[in-house]
C-alpha positions as CSV (number, residue, x, y, z in Angstrom):
1,M,126.5,-22.7,3.1
2,L,123.6,-20.9,1.3
3,A,121.7,-20.7,4.6
4,M,124.7,-19.0,6.3
5,Q,125.0,-16.5,3.4
6,Y,121.2,-15.8,3.5
7,W,121.2,-15.0,7.2
8,A,124.5,-13.1,7.3
9,V,123.0,-9.7,6.5
10,P,119.8,-10.0,8.6
11,L,121.7,-11.3,11.6
12,S,124.3,-8.5,11.4
13,L,121.5,-5.9,11.3
14,F,119.7,-7.6,14.2
15,M,122.8,-7.5,16.3
16,A,123.3,-3.8,15.5
17,L,119.7,-3.1,16.6
18,K,119.4,-5.5,19.5
19,S,119.9,-2.8,22.1
20,H,116.7,-1.2,20.9
21,L,114.6,-4.3,20.9
22,V,112.3,-5.9,23.4
23,L,111.6,-9.4,22.3
24,S,108.6,-11.4,23.4
25,F,106.8,-14.4,22.0
26,S,103.1,-14.9,22.7
27,L,102.4,-18.6,22.8
28,R,98.8,-19.3,23.0
29,P,96.7,-21.7,21.0
30,P,96.1,-21.4,18.1
31,A,99.6,-20.2,17.4
32,C,99.1,-17.2,15.2
33,R,100.5,-14.4,17.2
34,F,104.2,-15.1,16.8
35,G,106.1,-11.9,16.5
36,F,108.0,-9.1,18.2
37,S,106.3,-6.8,20.7
38,G,107.9,-3.5,20.4
39,P,110.3,-1.9,19.5
40,K,109.8,0.7,22.2
41,F,109.6,4.2,20.9
42,V,112.3,6.4,22.2
43,S,111.6,10.1,22.5
44,G,113.6,12.2,20.1
45,R,114.8,9.2,18.0
46,P,112.1,8.7,15.3
47,H,114.6,7.7,12.7
48,D,115.9,4.8,14.8
49,N,112.3,3.7,15.6
50,N,111.3,3.7,11.9
51,L,114.4,1.8,11.0
52,I,113.7,-0.9,13.6
53,R,110.0,-1.2,12.4
54,R,111.0,-1.4,8.8
55,F,113.7,-4.0,9.5
56,L,111.4,-6.3,11.5
57,S,108.6,-5.9,9.0
58,E,110.9,-7.1,6.2
59,Q,112.1,-10.1,8.2
60,L,108.7,-11.3,9.3
61,S,105.9,-12.2,6.8
62,V,103.5,-11.8,9.7
63,V,103.7,-8.1,10.7
64,G,104.1,-8.4,14.5
65,V,105.8,-5.1,15.2
66,D,104.7,-2.3,17.6
67,E,101.8,-4.4,19.0
68,E,101.7,-2.0,21.9
69,F,100.6,0.8,19.6
70,V,98.5,-0.8,16.8
71,P,96.7,-4.1,16.5
72,F,97.7,-7.1,14.5
73,P,95.9,-10.2,13.3
74,N,95.2,-13.0,15.8
75,C,92.9,-15.9,15.9
76,D,90.6,-14.3,18.5
77,I,89.4,-11.6,16.0
78,D,86.5,-12.8,13.8
79,A,85.7,-11.4,10.4
80,P,83.4,-8.5,11.6
81,G,86.0,-7.8,14.2
82,V,88.5,-7.2,11.4
83,V,86.3,-4.7,9.7
84,K,85.7,-2.9,13.0
85,T,89.4,-2.9,13.9
86,C,90.3,-1.5,10.5
87,M,87.5,1.1,10.3
88,D,88.1,2.4,13.9
89,A,91.8,2.7,13.1
90,L,91.1,4.5,9.8
91,S,88.7,6.9,11.5
92,K,91.6,8.0,13.7
93,N,94.4,7.6,11.1
94,S,96.9,9.8,12.9
95,Q,96.6,8.1,16.3
96,P,99.0,7.1,17.9
97,Y,101.2,8.3,15.0
98,S,100.9,9.4,11.4
99,N,99.2,6.8,9.1
100,A,98.8,4.4,12.0
101,G,95.3,3.6,10.8
102,L,96.5,2.7,7.3
103,E,99.2,0.5,8.9
104,V,96.5,-1.4,10.8
105,C,94.7,-2.1,7.5
106,F,97.9,-3.2,5.9
107,N,98.6,-5.5,8.8
108,F,95.2,-7.2,8.4
109,S,95.4,-7.5,4.6
110,S,96.0,-10.8,2.9
111,D,99.1,-11.3,0.7
112,R,96.9,-11.1,-2.4
113,C,95.2,-7.9,-1.2
114,R,98.7,-6.3,-0.4
115,A,100.0,-7.3,-3.8
116,S,97.1,-5.6,-5.6
117,M,98.0,-2.3,-3.8
118,G,101.7,-2.4,-4.4
119,G,102.9,-4.9,-1.9
120,T,104.5,-2.6,0.7
121,L,103.1,-0.3,3.4
122,E,104.6,2.7,1.6
123,E,102.7,1.8,-1.7
124,F,99.5,1.2,0.3
125,I,99.7,4.6,1.9
126,R,100.2,6.1,-1.6
127,F,97.2,4.1,-2.9
128,A,95.1,5.4,0.0
129,T,95.3,8.9,-1.2
130,N,92.8,8.2,-4.0
131,P,89.5,9.9,-3.2
132,T,87.4,6.7,-3.0
133,F,89.5,4.7,-0.5
134,G,90.5,8.0,1.1
135,S,86.9,8.7,2.1
136,M,87.4,6.1,4.8
137,V,90.4,7.8,6.2
138,D,89.5,10.2,9.1
139,A,85.9,9.6,8.3
140,Q,83.3,11.3,10.5
141,S,81.4,8.1,11.2
142,W,80.7,4.6,9.8
143,E,78.1,1.9,10.5
144,V,77.4,-1.7,9.6
145,V,74.6,-2.2,7.0
146,S,74.6,-6.0,6.9
147,T,76.8,-8.9,7.6
148,G,76.8,-12.0,5.3
149,P,76.9,-15.6,6.5
150,I,80.2,-17.4,6.8
151,I,80.9,-19.4,3.6
152,E,82.7,-22.5,4.5
153,G,86.2,-23.0,3.1
154,T,87.1,-25.4,0.3
155,Q,90.2,-27.3,-0.7
156,T,91.7,-24.2,-2.3
157,R,90.7,-21.4,0.0
158,G,89.7,-20.6,3.6
159,A,86.3,-19.6,4.9
160,M,84.9,-16.3,3.7
161,Q,82.5,-13.6,5.1
162,T,81.4,-10.2,3.9
163,Q,80.3,-7.1,5.6
164,L,78.6,-4.0,4.0
165,I,79.3,-0.7,5.7
166,D,78.3,3.0,5.1
167,V,80.8,5.7,5.6
168,I,80.3,9.4,6.1
169,P,83.6,11.0,5.1
170,M,84.9,14.3,6.2
171,E,84.0,15.8,2.8
172,G,81.7,14.7,0.0
173,R,78.8,12.3,-0.1
174,P,78.3,9.2,2.0
175,R,79.8,6.0,0.5
176,R,79.1,2.3,0.8
177,F,81.9,-0.3,0.9
178,L,81.8,-4.1,0.7
179,W,84.5,-5.8,2.8
180,S,85.4,-9.4,2.0
181,M,87.3,-11.3,4.6
182,Q,89.0,-14.7,4.3
183,K,90.5,-17.0,6.9
184,E,94.2,-17.6,6.2
185,R,95.3,-21.2,5.8
186,R,99.0,-20.7,5.5
187,P,101.4,-20.0,8.3
188,P,102.5,-17.8,10.0
189,R,99.0,-16.2,10.0
190,Q,97.1,-19.5,9.8
191,G,93.7,-19.3,11.3
192,C,93.5,-15.5,11.3
193,W,90.7,-13.6,9.4
194,L,92.3,-11.2,6.9
195,V,91.0,-8.6,4.4
196,H,90.6,-10.2,1.0
197,E,89.3,-7.1,-0.7
198,C,87.4,-3.9,0.0
199,I,85.3,-2.6,-2.9
200,F,83.4,0.7,-3.3
201,V,79.8,-0.6,-4.0
202,D,79.3,1.5,-7.1
203,N,82.4,-0.1,-8.5
204,A,81.2,-3.5,-7.5
205,F,78.0,-3.0,-9.5
206,A,80.0,-1.8,-12.5
207,L,82.0,-5.1,-12.4
208,T,78.8,-7.1,-12.9
209,E,77.5,-5.2,-15.9
């Protein structure tokens, strides 16, 4: 009975939106790309498109919406690949739509990382307006300084790896960031490398003092 009540609202919304949706399920081992491909963007109907994306994002803990437009975690992307994916997207934040780059970073963030920045995409976008993190948005260029070794997982966490990058922002002095990635152990993103944290190096040194 409780299950029927829980699904009553999502199912009714899904039926209302089904004419807009193109469902596909990517089944390839390891199985970490379950999700919806689409919805298709319809010219002149941005409100409907945003509604569909928001609805699906709320229903799936793995954000698998709009894969034709922005990337999402999958087991084929290693830890350095996650940093490259995020930084390339941030450097062109408005392509293919406004804040698409920030959406990519949110998609690749671990649950803990998301929670530290408000828990939702909207809160993350607000967080990204701060001048430190914001220096990576629409940056002129970025490059890898060094990549750390993979630290094997333990009983309480997945494997970890770090990458140090330099960023030349649109304005202001160059900045250095330390990206820490961790391999997710829990479904539905099990086996995917996700962003554990991204720290401005000056702040990282301050934490050790």
